[in-house]
mmCIF file of C-alpha atoms in Angstrom:
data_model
loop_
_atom_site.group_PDB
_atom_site.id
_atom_site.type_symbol
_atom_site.label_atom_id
_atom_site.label_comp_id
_atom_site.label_asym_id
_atom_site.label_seq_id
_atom_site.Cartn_x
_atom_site.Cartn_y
_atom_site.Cartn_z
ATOM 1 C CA UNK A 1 12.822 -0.623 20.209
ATOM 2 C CA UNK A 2 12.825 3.081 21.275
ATOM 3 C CA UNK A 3 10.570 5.604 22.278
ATOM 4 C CA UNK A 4 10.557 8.008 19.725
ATOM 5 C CA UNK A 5 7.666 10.029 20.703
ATOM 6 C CA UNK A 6 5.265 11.067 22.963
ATOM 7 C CA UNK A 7 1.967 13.197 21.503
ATOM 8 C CA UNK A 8 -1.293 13.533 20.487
ATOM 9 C CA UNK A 9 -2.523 11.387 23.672
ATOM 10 C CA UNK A 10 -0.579 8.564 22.317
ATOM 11 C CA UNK A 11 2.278 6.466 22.818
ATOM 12 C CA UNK A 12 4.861 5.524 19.591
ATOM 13 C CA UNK A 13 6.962 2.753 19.412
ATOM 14 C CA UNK A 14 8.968 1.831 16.190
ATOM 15 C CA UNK A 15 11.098 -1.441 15.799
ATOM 16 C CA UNK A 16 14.563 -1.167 13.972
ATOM 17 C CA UNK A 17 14.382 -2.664 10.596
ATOM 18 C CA UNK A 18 16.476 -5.282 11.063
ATOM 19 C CA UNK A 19 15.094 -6.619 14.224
ATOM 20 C CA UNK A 20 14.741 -10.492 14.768
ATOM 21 C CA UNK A 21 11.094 -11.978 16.051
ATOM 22 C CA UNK A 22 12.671 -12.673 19.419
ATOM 23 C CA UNK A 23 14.595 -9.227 19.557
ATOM 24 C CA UNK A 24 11.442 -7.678 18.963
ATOM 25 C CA UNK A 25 9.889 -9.818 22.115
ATOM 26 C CA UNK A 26 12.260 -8.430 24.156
ATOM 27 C CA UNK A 27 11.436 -4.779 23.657
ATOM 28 C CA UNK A 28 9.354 -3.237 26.621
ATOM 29 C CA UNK A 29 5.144 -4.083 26.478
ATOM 30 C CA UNK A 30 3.040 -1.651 25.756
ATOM 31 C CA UNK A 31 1.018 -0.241 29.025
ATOM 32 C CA UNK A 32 -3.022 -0.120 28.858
ATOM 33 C CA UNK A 33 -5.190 2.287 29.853
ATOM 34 C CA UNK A 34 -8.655 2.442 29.788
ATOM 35 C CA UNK A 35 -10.304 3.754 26.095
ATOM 36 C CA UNK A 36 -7.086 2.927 24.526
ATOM 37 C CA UNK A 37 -6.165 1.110 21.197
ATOM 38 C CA UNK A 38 -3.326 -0.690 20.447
ATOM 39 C CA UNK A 39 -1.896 -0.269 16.818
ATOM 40 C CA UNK A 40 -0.189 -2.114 15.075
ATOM 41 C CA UNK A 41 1.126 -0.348 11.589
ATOM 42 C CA UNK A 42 3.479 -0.396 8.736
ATOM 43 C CA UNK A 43 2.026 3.115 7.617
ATOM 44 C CA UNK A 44 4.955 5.337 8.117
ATOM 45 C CA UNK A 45 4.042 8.447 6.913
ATOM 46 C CA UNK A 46 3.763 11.571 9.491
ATOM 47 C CA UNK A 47 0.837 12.931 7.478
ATOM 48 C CA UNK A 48 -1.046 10.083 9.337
ATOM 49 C CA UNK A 49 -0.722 12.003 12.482
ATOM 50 C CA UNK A 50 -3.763 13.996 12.221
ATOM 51 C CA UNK A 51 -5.830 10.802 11.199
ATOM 52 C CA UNK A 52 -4.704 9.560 14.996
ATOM 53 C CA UNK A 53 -5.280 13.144 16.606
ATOM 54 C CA UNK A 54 -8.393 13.685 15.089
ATOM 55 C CA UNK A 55 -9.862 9.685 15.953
ATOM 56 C CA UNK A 56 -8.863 10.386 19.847
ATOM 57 C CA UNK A 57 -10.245 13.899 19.693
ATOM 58 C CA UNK A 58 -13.720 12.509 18.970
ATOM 59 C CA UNK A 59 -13.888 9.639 20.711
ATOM 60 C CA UNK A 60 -12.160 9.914 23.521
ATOM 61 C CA UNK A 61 -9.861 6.927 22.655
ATOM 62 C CA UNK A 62 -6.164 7.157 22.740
ATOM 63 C CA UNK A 63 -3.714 5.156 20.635
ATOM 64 C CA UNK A 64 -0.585 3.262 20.859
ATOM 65 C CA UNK A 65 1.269 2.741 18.252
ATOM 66 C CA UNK A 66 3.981 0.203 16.921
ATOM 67 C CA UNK A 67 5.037 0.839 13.660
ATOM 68 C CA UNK A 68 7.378 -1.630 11.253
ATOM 69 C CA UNK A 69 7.466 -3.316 8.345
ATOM 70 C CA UNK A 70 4.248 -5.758 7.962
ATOM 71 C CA UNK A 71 6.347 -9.094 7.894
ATOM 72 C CA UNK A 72 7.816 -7.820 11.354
ATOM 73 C CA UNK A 73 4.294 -6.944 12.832
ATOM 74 C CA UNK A 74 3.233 -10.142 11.081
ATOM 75 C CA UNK A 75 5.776 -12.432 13.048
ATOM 76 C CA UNK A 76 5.847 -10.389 16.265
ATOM 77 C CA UNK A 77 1.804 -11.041 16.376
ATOM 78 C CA UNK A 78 2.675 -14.575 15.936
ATOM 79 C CA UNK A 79 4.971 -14.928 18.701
ATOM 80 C CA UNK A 80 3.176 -13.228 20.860
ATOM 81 C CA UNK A 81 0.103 -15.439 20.437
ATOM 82 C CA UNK A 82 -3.036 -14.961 22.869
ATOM 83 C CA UNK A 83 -1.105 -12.666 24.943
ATOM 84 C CA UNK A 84 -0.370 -9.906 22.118
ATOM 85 C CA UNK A 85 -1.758 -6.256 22.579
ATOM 86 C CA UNK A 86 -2.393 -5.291 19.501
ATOM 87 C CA UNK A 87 -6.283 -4.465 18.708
ATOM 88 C CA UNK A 88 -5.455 -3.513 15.046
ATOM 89 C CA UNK A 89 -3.010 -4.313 12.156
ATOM 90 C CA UNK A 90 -2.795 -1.952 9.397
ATOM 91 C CA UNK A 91 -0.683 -2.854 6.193
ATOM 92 C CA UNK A 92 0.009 -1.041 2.910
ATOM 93 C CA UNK A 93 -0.865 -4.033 0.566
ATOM 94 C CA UNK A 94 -3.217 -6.236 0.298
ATOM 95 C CA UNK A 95 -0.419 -9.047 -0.078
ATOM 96 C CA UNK A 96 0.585 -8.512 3.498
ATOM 97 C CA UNK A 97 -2.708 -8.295 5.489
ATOM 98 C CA UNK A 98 -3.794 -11.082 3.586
ATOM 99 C CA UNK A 99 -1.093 -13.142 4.714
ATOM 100 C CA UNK A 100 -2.038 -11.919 7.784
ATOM 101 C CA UNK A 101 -5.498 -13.362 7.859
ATOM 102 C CA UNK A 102 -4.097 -16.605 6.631
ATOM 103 C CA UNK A 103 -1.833 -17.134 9.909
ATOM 104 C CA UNK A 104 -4.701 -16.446 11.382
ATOM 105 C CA UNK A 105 -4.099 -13.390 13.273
ATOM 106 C CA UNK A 106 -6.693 -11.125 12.191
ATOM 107 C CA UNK A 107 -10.826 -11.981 13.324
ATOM 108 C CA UNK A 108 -13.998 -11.539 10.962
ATOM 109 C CA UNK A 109 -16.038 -8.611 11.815
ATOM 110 C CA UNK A 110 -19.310 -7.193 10.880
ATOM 111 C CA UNK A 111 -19.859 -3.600 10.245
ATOM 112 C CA UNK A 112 -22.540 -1.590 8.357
ATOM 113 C CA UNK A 113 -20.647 1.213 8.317
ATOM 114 C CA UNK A 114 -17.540 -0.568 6.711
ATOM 115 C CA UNK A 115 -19.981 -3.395 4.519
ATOM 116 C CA UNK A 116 -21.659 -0.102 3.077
ATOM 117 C CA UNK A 117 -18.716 2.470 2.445
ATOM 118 C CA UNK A 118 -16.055 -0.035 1.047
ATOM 119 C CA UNK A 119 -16.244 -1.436 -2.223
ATOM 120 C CA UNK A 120 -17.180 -5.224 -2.147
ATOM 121 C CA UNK A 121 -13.540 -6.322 -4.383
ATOM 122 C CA UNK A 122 -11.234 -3.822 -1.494
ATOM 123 C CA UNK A 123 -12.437 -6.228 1.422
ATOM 124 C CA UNK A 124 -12.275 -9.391 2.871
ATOM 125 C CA UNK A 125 -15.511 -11.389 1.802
ATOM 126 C CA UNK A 126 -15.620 -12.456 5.641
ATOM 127 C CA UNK A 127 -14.935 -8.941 7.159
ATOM 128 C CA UNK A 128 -11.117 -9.750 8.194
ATOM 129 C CA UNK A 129 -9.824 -7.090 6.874
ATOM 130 C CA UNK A 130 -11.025 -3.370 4.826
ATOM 131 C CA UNK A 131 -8.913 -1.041 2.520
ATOM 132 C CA UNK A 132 -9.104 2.058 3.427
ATOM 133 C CA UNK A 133 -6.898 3.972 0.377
ATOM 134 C CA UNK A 134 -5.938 3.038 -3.099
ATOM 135 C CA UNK A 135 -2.713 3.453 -5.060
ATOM 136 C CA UNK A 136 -2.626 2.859 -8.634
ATOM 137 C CA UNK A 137 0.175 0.803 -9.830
ATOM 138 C CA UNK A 138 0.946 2.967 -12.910
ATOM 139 C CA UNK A 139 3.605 3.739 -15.863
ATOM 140 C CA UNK A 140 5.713 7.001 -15.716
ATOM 141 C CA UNK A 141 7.478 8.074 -18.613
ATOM 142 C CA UNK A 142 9.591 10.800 -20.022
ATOM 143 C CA UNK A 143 7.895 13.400 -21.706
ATOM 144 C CA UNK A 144 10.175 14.348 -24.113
ATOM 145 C CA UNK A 145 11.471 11.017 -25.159
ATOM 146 C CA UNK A 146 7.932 8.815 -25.289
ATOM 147 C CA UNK A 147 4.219 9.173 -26.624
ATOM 148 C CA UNK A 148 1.801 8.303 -23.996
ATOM 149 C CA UNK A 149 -0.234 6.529 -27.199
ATOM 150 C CA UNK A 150 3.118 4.005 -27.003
ATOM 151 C CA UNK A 151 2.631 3.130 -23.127
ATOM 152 C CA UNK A 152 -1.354 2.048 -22.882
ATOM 153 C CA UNK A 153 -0.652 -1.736 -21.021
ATOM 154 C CA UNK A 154 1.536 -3.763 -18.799
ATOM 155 C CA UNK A 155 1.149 -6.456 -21.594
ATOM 156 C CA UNK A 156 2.808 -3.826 -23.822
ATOM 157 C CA UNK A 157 5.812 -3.074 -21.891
ATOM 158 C CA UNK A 158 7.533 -6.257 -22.920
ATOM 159 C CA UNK A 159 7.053 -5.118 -26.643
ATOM 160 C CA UNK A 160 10.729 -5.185 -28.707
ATOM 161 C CA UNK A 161 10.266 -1.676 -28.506
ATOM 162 C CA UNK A 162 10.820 -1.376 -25.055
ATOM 163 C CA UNK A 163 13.934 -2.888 -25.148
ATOM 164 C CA UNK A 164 16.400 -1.115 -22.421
ATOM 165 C CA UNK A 165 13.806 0.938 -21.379
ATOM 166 C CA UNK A 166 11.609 0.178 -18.465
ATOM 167 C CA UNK A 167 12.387 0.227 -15.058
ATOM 168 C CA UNK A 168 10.918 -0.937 -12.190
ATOM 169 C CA UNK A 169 11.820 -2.316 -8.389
ATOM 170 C CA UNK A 170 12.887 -5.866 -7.703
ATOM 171 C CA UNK A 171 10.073 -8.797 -7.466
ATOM 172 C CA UNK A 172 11.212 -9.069 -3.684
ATOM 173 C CA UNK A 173 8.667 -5.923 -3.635
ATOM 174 C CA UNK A 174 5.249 -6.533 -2.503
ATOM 175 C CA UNK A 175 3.439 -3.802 -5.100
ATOM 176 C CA UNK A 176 5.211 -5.782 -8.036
ATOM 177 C CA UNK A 177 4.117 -8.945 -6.475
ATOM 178 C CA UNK A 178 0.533 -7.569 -6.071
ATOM 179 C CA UNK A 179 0.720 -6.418 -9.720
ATOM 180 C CA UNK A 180 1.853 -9.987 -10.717
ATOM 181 C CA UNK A 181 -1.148 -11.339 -9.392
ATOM 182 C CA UNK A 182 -3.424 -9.691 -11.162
ATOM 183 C CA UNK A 183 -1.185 -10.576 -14.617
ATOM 184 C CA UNK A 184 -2.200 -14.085 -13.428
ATOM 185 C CA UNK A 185 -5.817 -13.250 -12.655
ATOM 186 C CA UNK A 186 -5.998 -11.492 -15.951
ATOM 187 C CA UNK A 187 -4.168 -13.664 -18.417
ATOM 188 C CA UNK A 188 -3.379 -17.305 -16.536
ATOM 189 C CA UNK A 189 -0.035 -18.621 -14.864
ATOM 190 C CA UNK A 190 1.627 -19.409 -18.186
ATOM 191 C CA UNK A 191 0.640 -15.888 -19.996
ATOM 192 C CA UNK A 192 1.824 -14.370 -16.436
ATOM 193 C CA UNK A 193 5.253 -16.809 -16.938
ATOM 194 C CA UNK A 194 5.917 -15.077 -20.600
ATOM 195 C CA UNK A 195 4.980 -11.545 -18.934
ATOM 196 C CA UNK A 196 7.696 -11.764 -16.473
ATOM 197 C CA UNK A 197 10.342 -12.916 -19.155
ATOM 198 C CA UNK A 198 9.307 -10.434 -21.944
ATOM 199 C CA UNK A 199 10.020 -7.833 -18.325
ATOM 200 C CA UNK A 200 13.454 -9.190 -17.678
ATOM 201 C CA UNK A 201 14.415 -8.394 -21.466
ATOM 202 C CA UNK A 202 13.467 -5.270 -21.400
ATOM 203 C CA UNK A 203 15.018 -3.858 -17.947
ATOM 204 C CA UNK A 204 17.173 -0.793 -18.824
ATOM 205 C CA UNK A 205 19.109 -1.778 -15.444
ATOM 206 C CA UNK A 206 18.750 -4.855 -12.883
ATOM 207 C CA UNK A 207 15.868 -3.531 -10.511
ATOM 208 C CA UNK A 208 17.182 -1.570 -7.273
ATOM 209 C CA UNK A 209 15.724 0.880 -4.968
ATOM 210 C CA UNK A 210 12.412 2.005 -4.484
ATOM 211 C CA UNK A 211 9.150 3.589 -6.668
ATOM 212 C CA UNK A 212 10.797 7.310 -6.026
ATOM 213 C CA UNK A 213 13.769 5.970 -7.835
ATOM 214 C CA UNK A 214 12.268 4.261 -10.577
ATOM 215 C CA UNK A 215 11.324 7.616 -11.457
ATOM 216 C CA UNK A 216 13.771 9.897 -10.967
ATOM 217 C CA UNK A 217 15.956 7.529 -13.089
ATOM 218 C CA UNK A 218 13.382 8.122 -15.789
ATOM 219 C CA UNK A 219 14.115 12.141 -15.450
ATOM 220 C CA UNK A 220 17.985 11.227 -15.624
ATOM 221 C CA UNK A 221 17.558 9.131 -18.662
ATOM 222 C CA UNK A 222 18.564 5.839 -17.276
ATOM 223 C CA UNK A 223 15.359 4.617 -18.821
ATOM 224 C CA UNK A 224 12.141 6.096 -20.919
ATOM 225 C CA UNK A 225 9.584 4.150 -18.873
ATOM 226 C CA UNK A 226 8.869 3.200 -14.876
ATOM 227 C CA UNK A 227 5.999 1.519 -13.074
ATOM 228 C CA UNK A 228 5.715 3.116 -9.939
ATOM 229 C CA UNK A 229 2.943 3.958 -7.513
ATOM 230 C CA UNK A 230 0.795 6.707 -8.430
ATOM 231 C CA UNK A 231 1.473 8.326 -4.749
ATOM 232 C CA UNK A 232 4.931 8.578 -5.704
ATOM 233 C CA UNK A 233 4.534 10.584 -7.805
ATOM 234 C CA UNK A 234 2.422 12.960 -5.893
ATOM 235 C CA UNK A 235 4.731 13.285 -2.836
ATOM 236 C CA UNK A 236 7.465 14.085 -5.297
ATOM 237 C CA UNK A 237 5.391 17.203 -6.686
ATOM 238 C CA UNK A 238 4.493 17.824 -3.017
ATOM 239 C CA UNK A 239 8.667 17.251 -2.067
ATOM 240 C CA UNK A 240 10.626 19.883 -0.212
ATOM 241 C CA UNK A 241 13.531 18.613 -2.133
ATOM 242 C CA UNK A 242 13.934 20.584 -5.522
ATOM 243 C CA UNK A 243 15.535 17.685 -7.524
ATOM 244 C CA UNK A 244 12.367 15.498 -6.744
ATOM 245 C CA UNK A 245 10.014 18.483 -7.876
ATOM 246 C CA UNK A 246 12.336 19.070 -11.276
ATOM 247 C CA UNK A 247 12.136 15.363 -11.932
ATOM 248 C CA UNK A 248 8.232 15.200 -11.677
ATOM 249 C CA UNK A 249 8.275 17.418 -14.348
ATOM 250 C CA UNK A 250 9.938 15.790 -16.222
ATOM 251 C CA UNK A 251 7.960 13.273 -16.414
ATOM 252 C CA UNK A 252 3.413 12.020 -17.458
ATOM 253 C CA UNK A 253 1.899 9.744 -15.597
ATOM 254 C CA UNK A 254 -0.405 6.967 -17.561
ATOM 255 C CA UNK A 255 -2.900 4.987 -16.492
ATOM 256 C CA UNK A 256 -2.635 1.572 -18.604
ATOM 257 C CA UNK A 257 -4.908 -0.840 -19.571
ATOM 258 C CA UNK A 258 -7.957 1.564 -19.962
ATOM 259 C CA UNK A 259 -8.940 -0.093 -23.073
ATOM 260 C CA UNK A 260 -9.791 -3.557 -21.085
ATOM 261 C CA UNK A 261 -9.593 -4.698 -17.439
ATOM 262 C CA UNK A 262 -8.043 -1.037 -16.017
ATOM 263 C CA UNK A 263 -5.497 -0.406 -14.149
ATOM 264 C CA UNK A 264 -4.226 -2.203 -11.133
ATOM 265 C CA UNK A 265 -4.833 -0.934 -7.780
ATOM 266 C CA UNK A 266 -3.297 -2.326 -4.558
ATOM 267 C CA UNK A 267 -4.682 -0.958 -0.890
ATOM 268 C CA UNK A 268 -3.504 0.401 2.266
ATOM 269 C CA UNK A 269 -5.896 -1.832 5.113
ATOM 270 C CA UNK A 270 -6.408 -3.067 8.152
ATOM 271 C CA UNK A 271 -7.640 -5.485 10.674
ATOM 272 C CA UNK A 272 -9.202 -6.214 13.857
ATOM 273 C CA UNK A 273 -6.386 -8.268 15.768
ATOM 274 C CA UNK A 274 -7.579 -12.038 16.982
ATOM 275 C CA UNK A 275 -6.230 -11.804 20.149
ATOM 276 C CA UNK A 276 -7.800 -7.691 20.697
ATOM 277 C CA UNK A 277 -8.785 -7.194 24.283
ATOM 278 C CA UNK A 278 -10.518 -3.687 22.956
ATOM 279 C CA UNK A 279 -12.325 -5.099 19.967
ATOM 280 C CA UNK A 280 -15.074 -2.381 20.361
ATOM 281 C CA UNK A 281 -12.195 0.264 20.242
ATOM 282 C CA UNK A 282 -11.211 -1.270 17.387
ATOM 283 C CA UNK A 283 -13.852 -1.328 15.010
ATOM 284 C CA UNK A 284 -14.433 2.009 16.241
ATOM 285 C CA UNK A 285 -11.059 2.961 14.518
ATOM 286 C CA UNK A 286 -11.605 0.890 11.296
ATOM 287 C CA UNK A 287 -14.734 2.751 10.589
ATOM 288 C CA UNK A 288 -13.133 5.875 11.560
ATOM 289 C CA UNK A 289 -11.239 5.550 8.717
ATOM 290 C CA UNK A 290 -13.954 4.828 6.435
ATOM 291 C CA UNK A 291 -15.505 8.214 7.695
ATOM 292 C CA UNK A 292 -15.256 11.074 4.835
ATOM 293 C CA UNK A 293 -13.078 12.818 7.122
ATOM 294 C CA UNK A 294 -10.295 9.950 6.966
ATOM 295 C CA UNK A 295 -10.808 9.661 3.613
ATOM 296 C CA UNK A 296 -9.999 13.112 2.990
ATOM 297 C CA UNK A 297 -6.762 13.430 4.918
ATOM 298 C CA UNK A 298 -5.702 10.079 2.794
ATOM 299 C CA UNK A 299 -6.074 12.132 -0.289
ATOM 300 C CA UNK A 300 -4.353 15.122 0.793
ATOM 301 C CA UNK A 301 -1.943 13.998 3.327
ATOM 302 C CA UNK A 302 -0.208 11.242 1.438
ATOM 303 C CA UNK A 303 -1.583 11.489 -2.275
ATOM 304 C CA UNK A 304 -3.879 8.386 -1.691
ATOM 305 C CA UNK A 305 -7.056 7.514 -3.544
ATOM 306 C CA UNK A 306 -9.775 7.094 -1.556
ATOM 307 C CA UNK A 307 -12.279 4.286 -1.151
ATOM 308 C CA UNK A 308 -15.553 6.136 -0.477
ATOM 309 C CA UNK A 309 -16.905 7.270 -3.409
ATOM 310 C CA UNK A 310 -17.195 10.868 -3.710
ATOM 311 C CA UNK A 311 -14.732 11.980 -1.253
ATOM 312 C CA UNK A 312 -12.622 14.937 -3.493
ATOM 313 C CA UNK A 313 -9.577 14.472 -4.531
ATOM 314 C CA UNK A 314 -7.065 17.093 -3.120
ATOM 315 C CA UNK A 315 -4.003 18.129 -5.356
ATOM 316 C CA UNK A 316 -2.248 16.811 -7.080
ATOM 317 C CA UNK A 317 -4.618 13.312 -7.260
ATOM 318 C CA UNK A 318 -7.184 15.714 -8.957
ATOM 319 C CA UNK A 319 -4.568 16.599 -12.026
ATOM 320 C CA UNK A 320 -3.723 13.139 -13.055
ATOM 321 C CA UNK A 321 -7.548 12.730 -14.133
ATOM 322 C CA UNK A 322 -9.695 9.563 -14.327
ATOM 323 C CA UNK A 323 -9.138 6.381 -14.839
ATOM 324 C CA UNK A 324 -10.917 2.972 -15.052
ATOM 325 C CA UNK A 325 -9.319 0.748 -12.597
ATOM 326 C CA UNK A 326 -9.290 -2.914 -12.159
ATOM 327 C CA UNK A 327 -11.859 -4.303 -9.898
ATOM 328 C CA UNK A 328 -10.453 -8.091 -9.544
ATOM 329 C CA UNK A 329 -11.429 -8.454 -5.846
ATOM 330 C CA UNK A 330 -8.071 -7.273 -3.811
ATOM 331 C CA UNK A 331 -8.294 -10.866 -2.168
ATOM 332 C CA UNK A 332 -7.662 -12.837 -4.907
ATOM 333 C CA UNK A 333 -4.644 -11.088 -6.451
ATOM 334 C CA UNK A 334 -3.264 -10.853 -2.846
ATOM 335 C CA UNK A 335 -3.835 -15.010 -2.767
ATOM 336 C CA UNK A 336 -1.890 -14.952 -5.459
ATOM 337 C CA UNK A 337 1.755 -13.597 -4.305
ATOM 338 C CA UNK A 338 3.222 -16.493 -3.670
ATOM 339 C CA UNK A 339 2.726 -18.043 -6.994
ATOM 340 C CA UNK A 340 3.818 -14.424 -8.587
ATOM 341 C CA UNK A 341 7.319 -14.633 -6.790
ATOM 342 C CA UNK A 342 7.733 -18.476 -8.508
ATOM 343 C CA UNK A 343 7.112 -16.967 -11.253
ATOM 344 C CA UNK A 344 9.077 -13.259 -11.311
ATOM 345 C CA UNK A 345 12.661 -15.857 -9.971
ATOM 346 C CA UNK A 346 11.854 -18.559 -12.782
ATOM 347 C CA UNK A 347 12.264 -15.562 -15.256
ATOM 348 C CA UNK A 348 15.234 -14.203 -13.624
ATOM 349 C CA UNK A 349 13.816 -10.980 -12.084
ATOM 350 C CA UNK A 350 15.870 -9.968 -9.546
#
């Protein structure tokens, strides 16, 4: 672990991505003082930075934060037990936060302010955990070489005539696994099972890399379709690299599945921690981010959807239009991610 910062009245910490559990133990604690949080996040993004200044500039409440990848934060909170610091876990799946709450890491809390401004199917039905920004799970293609009337459903990308042409990241990933889940939800294990197969025949390539590359292969041909993230997309119009800005142009985003359920949409959320020893500081934070304010740097700082209704979308969220998305309640197609991986390594998705 090193210190890689020190600003905005806050202490960072970030853990090397291939530490161990007990590696990670052996990193130096995290020192308390009084009106401070303790965070624990696999947000990344720098964007986030004025969330954190603006949350200690009006309350008064500083934060520390750890930031790795959610299985990390998952078994470092586990080791640590009773005596971990952390006051809050925040995740960028539902998948992960869930697990999460099922190890038992995470307490029930109530909150108007959360129970009223989040939907009902982007919580925890016991108040363990809240999402606080959307990202749609959508289909990219190339403009010049597909009709968006030819990409309208997930069910449709394992079509003959997708053959060699779709791309997408590995089922190791926890947005495909999400996305499974809902496949189940929607159309059982066995029509999920013959999903995932009719996927594996129509790969242009064996999955690699991330949602940014699913797309830019798209722009270089490799392939005419991609599921990616919808924020993807958005950061790469935003980019300060020109190849990523020339490759968004190449490409239309489509929102499938607007003729039935809608389309899938995982969350970025969070948690009170069950061992916090600020609770109150906590909750504080979590409805912080439920605040318009929040909300709004979501949208604009990292091409999020919001969870508040109303709360405008900044460019380029507000050029991709509307969309009816899936409401199956974020905890069930999160329960569901283990059963998805069975089923994405029976088919042979890599």
């Amino acid at each position: 672990m090193s210190i890689v910062s020190s600003r905005l009245n806050r202490r960072r910490f970030v853990l090397a991505a291939t530490g161990s559990a007990v590696g990670m133990l052996a990193a130096p604690s995290i020192l308390r003082a009084a009106g401070e949080i303790n965070l624990y996040s696999s947000r990344h993004y720098d964007t986030d930075e004025a969330l954190y200044a603006n949350f200690t500039k009006e309350t008064g409440i500083a934060i520390n934060r750890i930031e790795a990848k959610a299985d990390q934060l998952i078994e470092r909170m586990k080791a640590e037990g009773e005596n971990s610091p952390a006051d809050v876990l925040i995740s960028v799946d539902a998948g992960r936060i869930e697990r999460a709450n099922t190890e038992n890491l995470l307490q029930p809390i109530q909150s108007e302010v959360l129970s009223s401004r989040i939907p009902t199917y982007l919580r925890h039905s016991d108040g363990s955990w809240f999402g606080f920004s959307k990202r749609a799970r959508v289909l990219i293609i190339a403009k010049d070489r597909m009709d968006p009337k030819d990409a309208t459903s997930y069910e449709g990308l394992t079509a003959d005539a997708m053959k060699g042409r779709v791309l997408i990241r590995s089922s190791g990933n926890i947005y495909n696994q999400s996305l499974m889940g809902s496949i189940i939800a929607a159309n059982g294990a066995d029509g999920a099972a013959e999903w995932a197969k009719g996927m594996v025949a129509n790969f242009a390539r064996s999955p690699k890399g991330g949602d940014t590359d699913q797309i830019m292969a798209v722009a270089a041909g490799e392939g005419d379709i991609a599921v990616a993230n919808s924020y993807y997309l958005g950061k790469m119009f935003k980019s300060g690299k020109e190849d990523r800005r020339k490759a968004a142009e190449k490409v239309t985003l489509v929102f499938p599945n607007q003729g039935d359920r809608g389309t899938h949409v995982n969350i970025s959320g969070g948690g009170v921690a069950r061992h916090a020893k600020n609770k109150d500081g906590a909750v504080k934070f979590l409805e912080y981010l439920a605040s318009d304010q929040a909300q709004e740097y979501f949208a604009a700082g990292n091409v999020e959807y919001p969870v508040v209704k109303g709360v405008p979308l900044a460019s380029p969220l507000d050029t991709f239009g509307e969309f009816k998305e899936d409401t199956l309640d974020a905890q069930k197609f999160a329960s569901l991610n283990a059963e998805a991986v069975q089923i994405m390594d029976k088919a042979g998705w890599k």
